[in-house]
CSV table of C-alpha atoms in Angstrom, one decimal:
chain,number,residue,atom,x,y,z
H,1,MET,CA,-28.2,-19.0,-12.0
H,2,HIS,CA,-27.8,-22.6,-12.7
H,3,ASN,CA,-27.1,-24.6,-9.6
H,4,ASN,CA,-23.5,-25.9,-10.6
H,5,GLN,CA,-22.7,-22.5,-11.6
H,6,ARG,CA,-23.9,-21.0,-8.3
H,7,TYR,CA,-21.7,-23.8,-6.5
H,8,ALA,CA,-18.8,-22.9,-8.8
H,9,VAL,CA,-19.2,-19.2,-7.8
H,10,ILE,CA,-19.3,-20.1,-4.1
H,11,VAL,CA,-16.1,-22.0,-4.6
H,12,ILE,CA,-14.6,-19.3,-6.1
H,13,LEU,CA,-15.6,-16.3,-3.9
H,14,VAL,CA,-14.6,-18.8,-0.8
H,15,CYS,CA,-11.3,-19.3,-2.1
H,16,ASN,CA,-10.8,-15.4,-2.5
H,17,ALA,CA,-12.0,-14.9,1.0
H,18,VAL,CA,-9.4,-17.5,2.3
H,19,LEU,CA,-6.7,-15.9,0.5
H,20,ILE,CA,-7.5,-12.5,1.5
H,21,SER,CA,-7.9,-13.5,5.4
H,22,PHE,CA,-4.4,-15.0,4.9
H,23,LEU,CA,-3.1,-11.7,3.4
H,24,GLU,CA,-4.6,-9.9,6.2
H,25,SER,CA,-2.6,-11.6,8.6
H,26,LEU,CA,0.4,-10.5,7.0
H,27,ILE,CA,-0.8,-6.6,8.0
H,28,PRO,CA,0.3,-6.4,11.8
H,29,ILE,CA,-2.3,-4.2,13.9
H,30,PRO,CA,-0.9,-3.5,17.3
H,31,VAL,CA,-4.3,-3.8,19.0
H,32,PRO,CA,-5.1,-7.3,20.3
H,33,GLY,CA,-8.2,-8.9,19.1
H,34,VAL,CA,-8.4,-6.4,16.0
H,35,LYS,CA,-8.5,-7.2,12.4
H,36,LEU,CA,-9.2,-5.4,9.4
H,37,GLY,CA,-11.9,-8.0,8.3
H,38,LEU,CA,-10.8,-7.6,4.6
H,39,ALA,CA,-12.9,-11.1,4.1
H,40,ASN,CA,-16.0,-9.4,4.8
H,41,ILE,CA,-15.6,-7.7,1.4
H,42,ILE,CA,-16.4,-11.4,0.0
H,43,THR,CA,-19.3,-11.3,2.3
H,44,ILE,CA,-20.8,-7.9,1.1
H,45,ILE,CA,-20.1,-8.9,-2.7
H,46,ALA,CA,-22.2,-12.3,-1.7
H,47,ILE,CA,-24.9,-10.3,-0.3
H,48,ALA,CA,-25.0,-7.8,-3.2
H,49,TYR,CA,-25.3,-10.7,-5.8
H,50,LEU,CA,-26.6,-14.2,-4.1
H,51,ASP,CA,-29.3,-15.2,-1.9
H,52,ILE,CA,-29.0,-15.2,2.0
H,53,ARG,CA,-28.5,-19.1,1.8
H,54,ASP,CA,-25.6,-18.8,-0.5
H,55,VAL,CA,-24.2,-16.1,1.7
H,56,MET,CA,-24.5,-18.4,4.6
H,57,VAL,CA,-22.8,-21.3,2.9
H,58,ILE,CA,-19.7,-18.8,1.7
H,59,VAL,CA,-19.5,-17.4,5.4
H,60,CYS,CA,-19.4,-21.1,7.0
H,61,LEU,CA,-17.1,-22.7,4.2
H,62,ARG,CA,-15.0,-19.6,4.6
H,63,CYS,CA,-14.5,-20.0,8.4
H,64,LEU,CA,-14.2,-23.7,8.1
H,65,ALA,CA,-11.2,-23.2,5.6
H,66,VAL,CA,-9.4,-20.8,7.6
H,67,ALA,CA,-9.9,-22.7,10.7
H,68,PHE,CA,-8.6,-26.0,9.0
H,69,LEU,CA,-5.5,-23.9,7.3
H,70,SER,CA,-4.6,-22.1,10.3
H,71,LYS,CA,-5.2,-25.0,12.8
H,72,GLY,CA,-7.6,-23.3,15.2
H,73,LEU,CA,-10.6,-24.9,16.2
H,74,PHE,CA,-11.5,-22.2,18.8
H,75,ILE,CA,-10.6,-19.5,16.2
H,76,LEU,CA,-13.5,-21.5,14.1
H,77,ILE,CA,-16.3,-20.8,17.1
H,78,PHE,CA,-15.1,-17.0,17.0
H,79,SER,CA,-15.2,-16.6,13.2
H,80,LEU,CA,-18.4,-18.9,12.7
H,81,THR,CA,-20.5,-16.8,15.1
H,82,GLY,CA,-19.3,-13.3,14.3
H,83,GLY,CA,-19.7,-14.2,10.5
H,84,ILE,CA,-23.0,-15.7,10.6
H,85,LEU,CA,-24.2,-12.6,12.8
H,86,SER,CA,-22.7,-10.1,10.6
H,87,ALA,CA,-23.9,-11.5,7.5
H,88,LEU,CA,-27.4,-11.8,8.8
H,89,VAL,CA,-27.1,-7.8,9.9
H,90,MET,CA,-25.5,-6.9,6.8
H,91,TRP,CA,-28.0,-8.8,4.6
H,92,LEU,CA,-31.0,-7.3,6.3
H,93,LEU,CA,-29.7,-3.7,6.2
H,94,TYR,CA,-28.7,-4.3,2.4
H,95,GLN,CA,-32.5,-5.9,1.4
H,96,LYS,CA,-34.6,-3.8,3.6
H,97,PHE,CA,-32.9,-0.5,4.5
H,98,HIS,CA,-30.7,-0.2,1.4
H,99,GLN,CA,-32.0,3.2,0.9
H,100,PHE,CA,-30.6,4.5,4.3
H,101,PHE,CA,-27.3,2.9,4.3
H,102,SER,CA,-24.4,2.9,2.0
H,103,LEU,CA,-22.3,0.0,1.6
H,104,LYS,CA,-19.8,1.8,4.0
H,105,GLY,CA,-22.4,1.9,6.6
H,106,ILE,CA,-23.5,-1.6,6.0
H,107,SER,CA,-19.9,-2.8,6.4
H,108,VAL,CA,-19.5,-0.6,9.6
H,109,ALA,CA,-22.8,-2.3,11.2
H,110,GLY,CA,-21.2,-5.9,10.0
H,111,ALA,CA,-18.1,-5.3,11.7
H,112,LEU,CA,-19.6,-3.8,14.9
H,113,MET,CA,-21.6,-7.1,15.0
H,114,HIS,CA,-18.8,-9.0,14.4
H,115,ASN,CA,-16.6,-7.8,17.2
H,116,THR,CA,-19.6,-7.7,19.6
H,117,ALA,CA,-20.2,-11.3,19.0
H,118,GLN,CA,-16.5,-12.0,19.1
H,119,ILE,CA,-16.5,-10.4,22.7
H,120,LEU,CA,-19.6,-12.3,24.0
H,121,ILE,CA,-18.2,-15.8,22.9
H,122,ALA,CA,-14.8,-15.0,24.6
H,123,SER,CA,-16.7,-14.2,27.7
H,124,VAL,CA,-18.8,-17.4,27.5
H,125,ILE,CA,-15.4,-19.1,27.1
H,126,VAL,CA,-13.9,-17.6,30.0
H,127,LYS,CA,-17.1,-17.6,31.8
H,128,GLU,CA,-16.7,-14.0,33.1
H,129,LEU,CA,-18.3,-10.8,31.9
H,130,ILE,CA,-15.0,-8.6,32.6
H,131,MET,CA,-14.2,-9.4,28.8
H,132,VAL,CA,-17.0,-6.8,28.1
H,133,TYR,CA,-14.7,-4.1,29.2
H,134,TYR,CA,-12.7,-4.5,26.0
H,135,LEU,CA,-15.9,-4.1,23.8
H,136,PRO,CA,-15.3,-0.3,23.4
H,137,VAL,CA,-11.8,-0.6,22.1
H,138,LEU,CA,-13.2,-3.3,19.5
H,139,LEU,CA,-16.2,-1.3,18.7
H,140,ILE,CA,-14.1,1.7,17.9
H,141,SER,CA,-11.9,-0.2,15.7
H,142,ALA,CA,-14.9,-2.0,14.0
H,143,VAL,CA,-16.1,1.6,12.8
H,144,ILE,CA,-12.6,2.3,11.1
H,145,THR,CA,-11.9,-1.3,9.6
H,146,GLY,CA,-15.6,-1.3,8.6
H,147,LEU,CA,-15.4,1.9,6.6
H,148,ILE,CA,-12.0,0.6,5.0
H,149,THR,CA,-13.8,-2.7,3.9
H,150,GLY,CA,-16.9,-0.9,3.0
H,151,HIS,CA,-14.7,1.4,0.7
H,152,ILE,CA,-12.9,-1.4,-1.0
H,153,SER,CA,-16.2,-3.4,-1.5
H,154,GLU,CA,-17.5,-0.4,-3.2
H,155,LEU,CA,-14.7,-0.4,-5.5
H,156,VAL,CA,-14.8,-3.9,-6.4
H,157,ILE,CA,-18.8,-4.1,-6.8
H,158,ARG,CA,-18.4,-0.8,-9.2
H,159,GLU,CA,-15.6,-2.7,-11.1
H,160,LEU,CA,-17.6,-5.9,-11.3
H,161,GLU,CA,-20.7,-4.2,-12.4
H,162,ARG,CA,-18.7,-2.2,-15.2
H,163,LYS,CA,-17.3,-5.6,-16.4
H,164,GLY,CA,-20.7,-7.2,-16.3
H,165,ILE,CA,-19.6,-9.9,-14.1
H,166,LEU,CA,-22.1,-11.7,-11.7
H,167,THR,CA,-24.7,-9.2,-12.8
H,168,ASN,CA,-25.7,-11.4,-16.1
H,169,GLU,CA,-25.7,-14.5,-14.2
H,170,SER,CA,-27.7,-13.8,-11.2
J,1,MET,CA,-10.7,-38.6,18.6
J,2,ILE,CA,-8.1,-38.5,21.0
J,3,SER,CA,-8.3,-34.9,20.9
J,4,ILE,CA,-11.9,-34.8,21.6
J,5,ILE,CA,-11.7,-37.1,24.5
J,6,LEU,CA,-8.9,-35.0,26.2
J,7,ALA,CA,-10.7,-31.9,25.7
J,8,ILE,CA,-13.8,-33.3,27.2
J,9,THR,CA,-11.5,-34.9,30.2
J,10,LEU,CA,-9.8,-31.2,30.7
J,11,PHE,CA,-13.3,-29.5,30.6
J,12,LEU,CA,-14.5,-31.9,33.3
J,13,SER,CA,-11.6,-32.1,35.4
J,14,LYS,CA,-11.8,-29.7,38.6
J,15,ALA,CA,-8.9,-30.6,40.8
J,16,TYR,CA,-5.4,-29.2,40.3
J,17,THR,CA,-4.0,-32.7,40.3
J,18,GLY,CA,-6.1,-33.9,37.1
J,19,LEU,CA,-5.5,-30.6,35.5
J,20,ILE,CA,-1.4,-31.0,35.8
J,21,ILE,CA,-1.6,-34.8,34.8
J,22,ILE,CA,-3.8,-33.7,31.4
J,23,LEU,CA,-1.3,-30.7,30.7
J,24,ILE,CA,1.7,-33.0,31.1
J,25,TYR,CA,-0.1,-35.7,28.8
J,26,THR,CA,-1.1,-32.8,26.3
J,27,LEU,CA,2.7,-31.6,26.2
J,28,THR,CA,4.1,-35.3,25.9
J,29,ILE,CA,1.9,-36.1,22.9
J,30,THR,CA,2.6,-32.6,21.3
J,31,LEU,CA,6.3,-33.7,21.4
J,32,ILE,CA,5.7,-37.4,20.3
J,33,SER,CA,3.6,-36.3,17.6
J,34,GLY,CA,6.4,-34.5,16.0
J,35,ILE,CA,4.9,-31.4,16.0
J,36,ASP,CA,7.4,-28.3,16.4
J,37,LEU,CA,7.6,-25.6,18.9
J,38,HIS,CA,6.3,-23.1,16.4
J,39,PHE,CA,3.1,-24.8,16.1
J,40,PHE,CA,2.9,-24.4,20.1
J,41,LEU,CA,4.1,-20.8,19.8
J,42,ARG,CA,1.4,-20.2,17.1
J,43,SER,CA,-1.4,-21.4,19.2
J,44,LEU,CA,-0.1,-19.7,22.1
J,45,ALA,CA,0.2,-16.4,20.2
J,46,SER,CA,-3.4,-16.4,18.7
J,47,TYR,CA,-4.6,-17.4,22.3
J,48,ALA,CA,-2.9,-14.2,23.7
J,49,ILE,CA,-4.4,-12.2,20.9
J,50,ILE,CA,-8.1,-13.2,21.1
J,51,ILE,CA,-8.4,-14.2,24.8
J,52,LEU,CA,-5.6,-13.2,27.2
J,53,GLY,CA,-4.9,-9.7,25.9
J,54,PRO,CA,-8.7,-8.7,26.0
J,55,TYR,CA,-9.1,-10.7,29.4
J,56,LEU,CA,-6.1,-9.0,31.2
J,57,PHE,CA,-7.6,-5.6,29.9
J,58,GLY,CA,-10.9,-6.4,31.5
J,59,PHE,CA,-9.3,-7.9,34.9
J,60,LEU,CA,-7.0,-5.0,35.2
J,61,LEU,CA,-9.7,-2.4,34.8
J,62,SER,CA,-12.2,-4.5,37.1
J,63,LEU,CA,-9.2,-4.6,39.7
J,64,PHE,CA,-8.8,-0.9,39.5
J,65,PHE,CA,-12.7,-0.5,39.8
J,66,SER,CA,-13.1,-2.9,42.8
J,67,PHE,CA,-10.1,-1.8,44.5
J,68,PHE,CA,-8.9,1.8,43.8
J,69,ALA,CA,-12.1,3.1,43.2
J,70,SER,CA,-14.5,1.6,45.9
J,71,GLY,CA,-11.9,-0.1,48.1
J,72,VAL,CA,-13.8,-3.5,47.9
J,73,PRO,CA,-11.1,-6.4,47.4
J,74,LEU,CA,-11.8,-9.0,44.4
J,75,PRO,CA,-13.7,-11.9,45.2
J,76,PRO,CA,-11.7,-14.9,45.9
J,77,GLU,CA,-12.7,-16.6,42.8
J,78,ASN,CA,-10.7,-13.8,40.8
J,79,SER,CA,-7.5,-14.3,42.7
J,80,PHE,CA,-4.5,-14.2,40.8
J,81,ILE,CA,-3.4,-17.9,40.9
J,82,ASN,CA,-7.3,-18.8,40.1
J,83,VAL,CA,-6.9,-16.6,37.2
J,84,ILE,CA,-3.6,-18.2,36.0
J,85,ILE,CA,-5.0,-21.5,36.4
J,86,LYS,CA,-8.2,-20.8,34.6
J,87,MET,CA,-5.9,-19.2,31.9
J,88,ALA,CA,-3.9,-22.3,31.6
J,89,ARG,CA,-6.9,-24.4,31.4
J,90,ILE,CA,-8.5,-22.4,28.4
J,91,PHE,CA,-5.1,-22.2,26.8
J,92,PHE,CA,-4.7,-25.8,26.8
J,93,LEU,CA,-8.2,-26.5,25.3
J,94,TRP,CA,-7.2,-24.1,22.4
J,95,HIS,CA,-4.0,-26.1,22.0
J,96,ILE,CA,-5.9,-29.3,21.8
J,97,GLY,CA,-8.3,-28.0,19.3
J,98,SER,CA,-5.2,-26.9,17.2
J,99,LEU,CA,-3.9,-30.3,17.6
J,100,PHE,CA,-7.2,-32.0,16.4
J,101,LEU,CA,-7.2,-29.7,13.2
J,102,ASP,CA,-3.5,-30.3,12.7
J,103,SER,CA,-3.6,-34.4,12.9
J,104,THR,CA,-6.9,-34.6,10.6
J,105,PRO,CA,-6.5,-33.9,7.1
J,106,ILE,CA,-9.4,-32.1,5.5
J,107,GLN,CA,-10.1,-34.9,2.9
J,108,SER,CA,-10.7,-37.2,5.8
J,109,VAL,CA,-12.9,-35.0,7.6
J,110,VAL,CA,-15.1,-33.9,4.4
J,111,CYS,CA,-15.4,-37.8,3.3
J,112,PHE,CA,-16.2,-38.6,6.7
J,113,LEU,CA,-18.8,-36.0,7.2
J,114,ASN,CA,-20.2,-37.1,3.8
J,115,LYS,CA,-20.7,-40.7,5.1
J,116,ILE,CA,-22.3,-39.9,8.4
J,117,LEU,CA,-24.4,-36.9,7.0
J,118,LYS,CA,-25.6,-38.9,3.9
J,119,PRO,CA,-29.2,-39.6,5.2
J,120,LEU,CA,-29.7,-35.6,5.2
J,121,ASN,CA,-29.7,-35.9,1.4
J,122,ARG,CA,-33.2,-37.3,1.6
J,123,LEU,CA,-34.4,-34.7,3.7
J,124,GLY,CA,-33.5,-32.1,0.9
J,125,VAL,CA,-30.1,-30.9,2.6
J,126,PRO,CA,-27.8,-31.2,-0.5
J,127,VAL,CA,-24.8,-32.7,1.7
J,128,SER,CA,-22.7,-34.5,-0.9
J,129,ARG,CA,-23.2,-31.2,-2.9
J,130,LEU,CA,-21.7,-29.0,-0.2
J,131,MET,CA,-19.1,-31.9,0.3
J,132,SER,CA,-18.0,-31.5,-3.2
J,133,VAL,CA,-17.8,-27.6,-2.7
J,134,ILE,CA,-15.3,-28.1,0.1
J,135,MET,CA,-13.3,-30.3,-1.7
J,136,GLY,CA,-13.6,-27.8,-4.5
J,137,ILE,CA,-12.1,-25.2,-2.3
J,138,ALA,CA,-9.1,-27.5,-1.2
J,139,LEU,CA,-8.4,-28.0,-4.9
J,140,GLU,CA,-9.2,-24.6,-6.4
J,141,LEU,CA,-7.2,-22.6,-3.4
J,142,PRO,CA,-3.6,-23.2,-5.0
J,143,GLU,CA,-5.1,-21.8,-8.2
J,144,THR,CA,-6.4,-18.8,-6.7
J,145,VAL,CA,-3.0,-18.2,-5.0
J,146,ASN,CA,-1.4,-18.6,-8.4
J,147,THR,CA,-3.6,-15.8,-9.9
J,148,PHE,CA,-3.2,-13.6,-6.9
J,149,THR,CA,0.7,-13.8,-7.1
J,150,LYS,CA,0.6,-12.9,-10.9
J,151,ILE,CA,-1.5,-9.8,-10.1
J,152,PHE,CA,0.5,-8.9,-7.1
J,153,SER,CA,3.8,-9.0,-8.7
J,154,ARG,CA,2.5,-6.3,-11.2
J,155,LYS,CA,0.8,-4.1,-8.5
J,156,LEU,CA,3.8,-4.4,-6.0
J,157,PRO,CA,6.0,-1.8,-7.7
J,158,LEU,CA,3.3,0.6,-7.7
J,159,ILE,CA,3.4,0.7,-3.9
J,160,VAL,CA,7.2,0.1,-3.2
J,161,ASN,CA,8.7,2.4,-5.8
J,162,ARG,CA,6.4,5.4,-4.9
J,163,SER,CA,7.0,6.2,-1.1
J,164,ASN,CA,5.2,9.5,-1.2
J,165,LEU,CA,1.9,7.6,-1.9
J,166,SER,CA,-1.1,8.9,0.3
J,167,LEU,CA,-2.9,6.2,2.2
J,168,LYS,CA,-6.0,6.6,0.1
J,169,ALA,CA,-3.9,6.1,-3.0
J,170,ARG,CA,-2.7,2.8,-1.3
J,171,ILE,CA,-5.9,1.5,-0.2
J,172,THR,CA,-6.9,2.0,-4.0
J,173,ILE,CA,-4.2,-0.1,-5.2
J,174,ILE,CA,-4.9,-2.8,-2.5
J,175,SER,CA,-8.6,-2.6,-3.7
J,176,ASP,CA,-7.5,-2.9,-7.3
J,177,THR,CA,-5.7,-5.8,-6.7
J,178,ILE,CA,-8.4,-7.5,-4.7
J,179,ALA,CA,-11.0,-6.5,-7.5
J,180,ASP,CA,-8.7,-7.9,-10.1
J,181,LEU,CA,-8.2,-11.4,-8.1
J,182,ILE,CA,-12.1,-11.5,-7.8
J,183,ILE,CA,-12.8,-10.8,-11.3
J,184,LYS,CA,-9.9,-13.1,-12.8
J,185,SER,CA,-11.2,-15.9,-10.6
J,186,LEU,CA,-14.9,-15.4,-11.7
J,187,GLN,CA,-14.0,-15.7,-15.2
J,188,LYS,CA,-13.0,-19.1,-14.6
J,189,THR,CA,-16.3,-20.2,-13.4
J,190,GLU,CA,-16.8,-22.9,-16.0
J,191,LYS,CA,-13.5,-24.5,-15.4
J,192,THR,CA,-14.2,-24.4,-11.5
J,193,GLN,CA,-17.6,-26.1,-12.3
J,194,GLU,CA,-16.2,-28.9,-14.1
J,195,VAL,CA,-13.6,-29.3,-11.0
J,196,ILE,CA,-16.6,-29.7,-8.7
J,197,GLU,CA,-18.7,-32.3,-11.0
J,198,LYS,CA,-15.7,-34.7,-11.2
J,199,ILE,CA,-15.2,-34.6,-7.3
J,200,HIS,CA,-18.9,-35.2,-6.8
J,201,ALA,CA,-18.6,-38.1,-9.2
J,202,ASN,CA,-15.5,-39.7,-7.7
J,203,GLN,CA,-13.8,-38.7,-4.7
J,204,LEU,CA,-16.3,-38.6,-1.9
J,205,ASN,CA,-16.8,-42.1,-1.8
J,206,THR,CA,-13.4,-43.5,-1.1
J,207,TYR,CA,-13.4,-42.8,2.5
J,208,SER,CA,-13.3,-46.4,4.6
J,209,PHE,CA,-12.7,-46.3,8.2
J,210,GLN,CA,-9.4,-47.7,9.2
J,211,ILE,CA,-7.2,-47.9,12.6
J,212,HIS,CA,-3.6,-48.3,12.8
J,213,LYS,CA,-1.5,-50.0,15.6
J,214,LYS,CA,-0.2,-46.8,16.7
J,215,GLU,CA,-3.8,-45.4,17.1
J,216,ILE,CA,-4.7,-48.3,19.4
J,217,ILE,CA,-1.7,-47.5,21.5
J,218,ALA,CA,-2.5,-43.6,21.7
J,219,ILE,CA,-6.3,-44.5,22.6
J,220,ILE,CA,-5.3,-46.8,25.3
J,221,SER,CA,-2.7,-44.2,26.5
J,222,CYS,CA,-6.0,-41.9,26.6
J,223,LEU,CA,-8.0,-44.2,28.4
J,224,ALA,CA,-5.5,-44.7,31.0
J,225,LEU,CA,-5.1,-41.0,31.4
J,226,ILE,CA,-8.9,-40.7,32.1
J,227,ILE,CA,-8.6,-43.3,34.8
J,228,VAL,CA,-5.7,-41.7,36.2
J,229,VAL,CA,-7.3,-38.1,36.2
J,230,PHE,CA,-10.7,-39.8,37.7
J,231,PHE,CA,-8.9,-41.4,40.5
J,232,SER,CA,-6.8,-38.5,41.5
J,233,GLU,CA,-10.0,-36.5,41.8
J,234,LYS,CA,-11.8,-38.8,43.7
J,235,PRO,CA,-8.7,-41.0,45.8
J,236,GLY,CA,-11.6,-42.2,48.1
J,237,LEU,CA,-12.7,-44.7,45.4
J,238,LEU,CA,-9.3,-46.6,45.4
């Protein structure tokens, strides 16, 4: 893929991720700290079609854009740490252990990593480990939300392949 | 800049008097800046969801384990009053962070970063390119929202008019909507490419450092705050 074209794809994917993040905030979840993580779909698409450097650029820019638009500097710390770590884990599983994990499994692993990072960062901010008591709640929710985002990612990637988008360019 | 100084002062201040002075100052600048109550409440809500809820859960659980299960009282640093002060301090740090992002336009931050990180270009880090990408996101986002609105208005009746739809069917409709959005956006790659090229050529070199009268007053008030907090924490120096 040509450099300029790559940057254009990055811009488009980040815009979609930002929009999906905001749509997700309209879906109320009654458990504190639990999010659907629909923007993870974009990270999975990026992992499937782009290299790790571009995936990281997409994750970082998405977190920055969401933080700027939602005016949450601390949210940036949470989403950046969780986003980078979960993207790394998902990339590793997709590239090295693709035969053992479906996209749903990879998405669940990413969600587990994201929520673990989130609770660890919260513990660092509060300077107390009692936040870790909340980890089981977040891990159970990560499995459910990971399955949902993984299912959607599979559908989206299937549709992208059917229409020949990104596959011809990568 | 004031937000950054304020956050550092709050972080370093240990005594209650210093903390109260900083909180009053933060609330005053929130009101003077014309920021409405909703902004403050939104900060509070996100703080409650991400930090306070999980913390209280852990705190109550540790209270249960230490007091009811083993009969050992909580250590003094975990007394209720200390917990409230700690949570208030973290919330105001959180709120100051939000004030920082609210008072700084993204274009200024991008152009400023481009200027100070320019030397990294020589080391092979494509700073200017990445800054153009960020500006591209700011310009392309309204276009993505338009595309989504068109797709969503077409798909919405599928969910609203059929109350007997299963969860799987609903998820499939949402996935279709997201897939449509991504596919339609990716079909406009060439147009986005042109936008990035234009930004790279024109907009990133327009930043110039300016300071206004109001900002000088704000900086002076912030310096005065630091002095007051410093002497309130170390009264012997007066």
